[in-house]
PDB file of C-alpha atoms in Angstrom:
ATOM      1  CA  MET Z   1      24.053 -10.495   2.134  1.00 53.00           C
ATOM      2  CA  VAL Z   2      24.493  -6.606   1.865  1.00 60.00           C
ATOM      3  CA  LYS Z   3      22.767  -6.523  -1.767  1.00 69.00           C
ATOM      4  CA  SER Z   4      19.891  -8.582  -0.851  1.00 79.00           C
ATOM      5  CA  THR Z   5      19.289  -6.063   2.201  1.00 86.00           C
ATOM      6  CA  GLN Z   6      19.566  -2.733   0.151  1.00 89.00           C
ATOM      7  CA  LYS Z   7      17.300  -4.349  -2.831  1.00 89.00           C
ATOM      8  CA  PHE Z   8      14.693  -4.939   0.185  1.00 89.00           C
ATOM      9  CA  ARG Z   9      15.071  -1.554   1.659  1.00 89.00           C
ATOM     10  CA  GLU Z  10      14.507  -0.003  -2.166  1.00 90.00           C
ATOM     11  CA  MET Z  11      11.373  -2.127  -2.450  1.00 89.00           C
ATOM     12  CA  ASN Z  12       7.981  -0.667  -0.977  1.00 89.00           C
ATOM     13  CA  VAL Z  13       5.623  -2.975   1.690  1.00 89.00           C
ATOM     14  CA  GLU Z  14       3.807  -4.429  -1.349  1.00 92.00           C
ATOM     15  CA  GLU Z  15       6.708  -5.477  -3.245  1.00 93.00           C
ATOM     16  CA  ILE Z  16       8.358  -6.828  -0.126  1.00 93.00           C
ATOM     17  CA  MET Z  17       4.936  -8.746   0.946  1.00 94.00           C
ATOM     18  CA  SER Z  18       4.726 -10.667  -2.482  1.00 95.00           C
ATOM     19  CA  SER Z  19       8.627 -11.699  -2.211  1.00 94.00           C
ATOM     20  CA  LEU Z  20       8.059 -12.661   1.189  1.00 95.00           C
ATOM     21  CA  LYS Z  21       4.909 -14.738   0.088  1.00 96.00           C
ATOM     22  CA  LYS Z  22       7.050 -16.417  -2.762  1.00 96.00           C
ATOM     23  CA  GLU Z  23       9.811 -17.133  -0.228  1.00 95.00           C
ATOM     24  CA  LYS Z  24       7.728 -18.808   2.135  1.00 96.00           C
ATOM     25  CA  ASN Z  25       6.151 -21.050  -0.639  1.00 96.00           C
ATOM     26  CA  GLU Z  26       9.625 -22.069  -1.732  1.00 94.00           C
ATOM     27  CA  LEU Z  27      10.221 -22.975   1.697  1.00 93.00           C
ATOM     28  CA  LEU Z  28       7.232 -25.016   2.080  1.00 93.00           C
ATOM     29  CA  LYS Z  29       8.218 -26.957  -0.909  1.00 92.00           C
ATOM     30  CA  LEU Z  30      11.609 -27.537   0.156  1.00 90.00           C
ATOM     31  CA  ARG Z  31      10.266 -28.992   3.433  1.00 89.00           C
ATOM     32  CA  VAL Z  32       8.081 -31.327   1.718  1.00 88.00           C
ATOM     33  CA  SER Z  33      10.838 -32.556  -0.689  1.00 86.00           C
ATOM     34  CA  LYS Z  34      13.235 -33.183   2.165  1.00 83.00           C
ATOM     35  CA  VAL Z  35      10.672 -35.480   3.674  1.00 81.00           C
ATOM     36  CA  ALA Z  36       9.991 -36.870   0.493  1.00 81.00           C
ATOM     37  CA  SER Z  37      13.346 -37.440  -0.684  1.00 78.00           C
ATOM     38  CA  GLY Z  38      15.008 -37.856   2.808  1.00 67.00           C
ATOM     39  CA  GLY Z  39      18.244 -35.940   1.779  1.00 66.00           C
ATOM     40  CA  ALA Z  40      19.870 -33.289   3.671  1.00 71.00           C
ATOM     41  CA  SER Z  41      20.845 -31.360   0.649  1.00 73.00           C
ATOM     42  CA  LYS Z  42      18.317 -29.112   0.951  1.00 81.00           C
ATOM     43  CA  LEU Z  43      18.984 -27.971   4.352  1.00 85.00           C
ATOM     44  CA  LEU Z  44      21.304 -25.387   3.278  1.00 86.00           C
ATOM     45  CA  GLN Z  45      18.551 -23.910   0.917  1.00 89.00           C
ATOM     46  CA  MET Z  46      16.059 -23.936   3.906  1.00 90.00           C
ATOM     47  CA  LYS Z  47      18.750 -22.036   6.202  1.00 91.00           C
ATOM     48  CA  ASN Z  48      19.376 -19.435   3.373  1.00 92.00           C
ATOM     49  CA  ILE Z  49      15.281 -18.847   2.619  1.00 93.00           C
ATOM     50  CA  ARG Z  50      14.556 -18.616   6.521  1.00 95.00           C
ATOM     51  CA  ARG Z  51      17.268 -15.946   6.770  1.00 95.00           C
ATOM     52  CA  GLU Z  52      16.206 -14.117   3.701  1.00 94.00           C
ATOM     53  CA  ILE Z  53      12.380 -14.414   5.294  1.00 95.00           C
ATOM     54  CA  ALA Z  54      13.848 -12.745   8.492  1.00 95.00           C
ATOM     55  CA  ARG Z  55      15.504 -10.085   6.616  1.00 94.00           C
ATOM     56  CA  MET Z  56      12.418  -9.170   4.864  1.00 94.00           C
ATOM     57  CA  LYS Z  57      10.199  -9.014   8.117  1.00 95.00           C
ATOM     58  CA  THR Z  58      13.015  -6.900   9.627  1.00 95.00           C
ATOM     59  CA  ILE Z  59      13.087  -4.419   6.918  1.00 95.00           C
ATOM     60  CA  MET Z  60       9.270  -4.162   6.943  1.00 94.00           C
ATOM     61  CA  ARG Z  61       9.243  -3.599  10.483  1.00 94.00           C
ATOM     62  CA  GLU Z  62      12.071  -0.628  10.341  1.00 94.00           C
ATOM     63  CA  LYS Z  63       9.437   0.921   7.748  1.00 94.00           C
ATOM     64  CA  GLN Z  64       6.465   0.558  10.158  1.00 93.00           C
ATOM     65  CA  LEU Z  65       8.184   2.197  12.898  1.00 93.00           C
ATOM     66  CA  GLU Z  66       9.764   4.931  10.589  1.00 94.00           C
ATOM     67  CA  GLU Z  67       5.867   5.529   9.592  1.00 93.00           C
ATOM     68  CA  LEU Z  68       5.106   5.514  13.055  1.00 94.00           C
ATOM     69  CA  ARG Z  69       7.654   7.894  13.982  1.00 94.00           C
ATOM     70  CA  THR Z  70       7.032  10.531  11.182  1.00 94.00           C
ATOM     71  CA  LYS Z  71       2.909  10.098  12.449  1.00 94.00           C
ATOM     72  CA  TYR Z  72       3.549  11.018  16.245  1.00 94.00           C
ATOM     73  CA  GLU Z  73       6.188  13.187  15.622  1.00 93.00           C
ATOM     74  CA  GLY Z  74       5.641  16.143  18.003  1.00 91.00           C
ATOM     75  CA  LYS Z  75       2.617  14.829  19.331  1.00 93.00           C
ATOM     76  CA  LYS Z  76       1.772  14.544  22.951  1.00 91.00           C
ATOM     77  CA  TYR Z  77       1.452  10.778  23.083  1.00 91.00           C
ATOM     78  CA  ALA Z  78       3.016   8.038  21.257  1.00 91.00           C
ATOM     79  CA  PRO Z  79       2.602   4.344  21.023  1.00 92.00           C
ATOM     80  CA  ILE Z  80       4.388   2.175  23.224  1.00 90.00           C
ATOM     81  CA  CYS Z  81       6.771   0.826  20.968  1.00 89.00           C
ATOM     82  CA  LEU Z  82       8.137   4.321  20.109  1.00 91.00           C
ATOM     83  CA  ARG Z  83       8.683   5.344  23.709  1.00 87.00           C
ATOM     84  CA  THR Z  84      12.119   4.835  25.481  1.00 87.00           C
ATOM     85  CA  LYS Z  85      12.408   1.555  27.509  1.00 89.00           C
ATOM     86  CA  GLY Z  86      14.472   2.861  30.327  1.00 90.00           C
ATOM     87  CA  THR Z  87      14.042   0.538  33.507  1.00 94.00           C
ATOM     88  CA  ARG Z  88      11.029   0.303  35.444  1.00 93.00           C
ATOM     89  CA  ALA Z  89      12.056   2.547  38.075  1.00 95.00           C
ATOM     90  CA  MET Z  90      12.849   5.062  35.637  1.00 93.00           C
ATOM     91  CA  ARG Z  91       9.544   4.868  34.004  1.00 88.00           C
ATOM     92  CA  ARG Z  92       7.964   5.311  37.458  1.00 93.00           C
ATOM     93  CA  ALA Z  93      10.051   8.047  38.788  1.00 95.00           C
ATOM     94  CA  LEU Z  94       8.415  11.124  39.207  1.00 95.00           C
ATOM     95  CA  SER Z  95       9.133  14.210  36.724  1.00 93.00           C
ATOM     96  CA  GLU Z  96      11.033  17.200  37.817  1.00 95.00           C
ATOM     97  CA  GLU Z  97       8.180  19.190  38.264  1.00 96.00           C
ATOM     98  CA  GLN Z  98       6.478  16.573  40.446  1.00 96.00           C
ATOM     99  CA  LYS Z  99       9.431  16.567  42.525  1.00 96.00           C
ATOM    100  CA  ALA Z 100       9.517  20.355  42.994  1.00 95.00           C
ATOM    101  CA  MET Z 101       5.821  20.450  44.200  1.00 96.00           C
ATOM    102  CA  GLN Z 102       5.152  21.281  47.893  1.00 96.00           C
ATOM    103  CA  THR Z 103       1.934  20.634  49.842  1.00 97.00           C
ATOM    104  CA  VAL Z 104       0.033  23.615  51.291  1.00 97.00           C
ATOM    105  CA  ARG Z 105       1.794  22.809  54.674  1.00 96.00           C
ATOM    106  CA  GLN Z 106       5.479  22.985  53.282  1.00 94.00           C
ATOM    107  CA  GLN Z 107       4.793  26.194  51.355  1.00 94.00           C
ATOM    108  CA  LYS Z 108       3.565  27.754  54.734  1.00 93.00           C
ATOM    109  CA  ARG Z 109       6.834  26.697  56.584  1.00 93.00           C
ATOM    110  CA  ALA Z 110       8.783  27.834  53.866  1.00 91.00           C
ATOM    111  CA  ASN Z 111       7.555  31.096  53.732  1.00 90.00           C
ATOM    112  CA  SER Z 112       7.682  31.793  57.734  1.00 92.00           C
ATOM    113  CA  PHE Z 113      10.607  30.306  58.417  1.00 88.00           C
ATOM    114  CA  ARG Z 114      12.995  31.353  55.422  1.00 82.00           C
ATOM    115  CA  ASP Z 115      16.778  31.030  55.508  1.00 82.00           C
ATOM    116  CA  TYR Z 116      18.389  34.458  56.230  1.00 80.00           C
ATOM    117  CA  THR Z 117      21.484  35.635  54.586  1.00 82.00           C
ATOM    118  CA  TYR Z 118      23.994  37.758  56.493  1.00 83.00           C
ATOM    119  CA  ALA Z 119      26.597  40.003  54.782  1.00 82.00           C
ATOM    120  CA  ILE Z 120      29.710  39.390  56.642  1.00 84.00           C
ATOM    121  CA  GLU Z 121      32.727  42.121  56.539  1.00 81.00           C
ATOM    122  CA  ALA Z 122      36.283  40.627  56.211  1.00 69.00           C
TER     123      ALA Z 122
END
């Protein structure tokens, strides 16, 4: 299992795509032979091939995300798939700068009625 994932990680995307097509064809042949012969002996092979296909797709997705991360690194906006998920409330929450903003009226009140600090001798 580890050997196969390591093997796929060393391949480039085109090689993974070609091996993915081969595996899908193999799976199709096994499905046809299972129906034709009616045997359950193909089930284990089908299971292994489905897992191999899933591994290939996972590694392809990881490579795609890595390319996107390098492309959008340091930019203002990033695709949704690269943004942190968080909760809905966290995504909609105000930033610290927005929280600190005051209306004109609040600014006038803050300037007119400042808090006084007194020096008290002990």
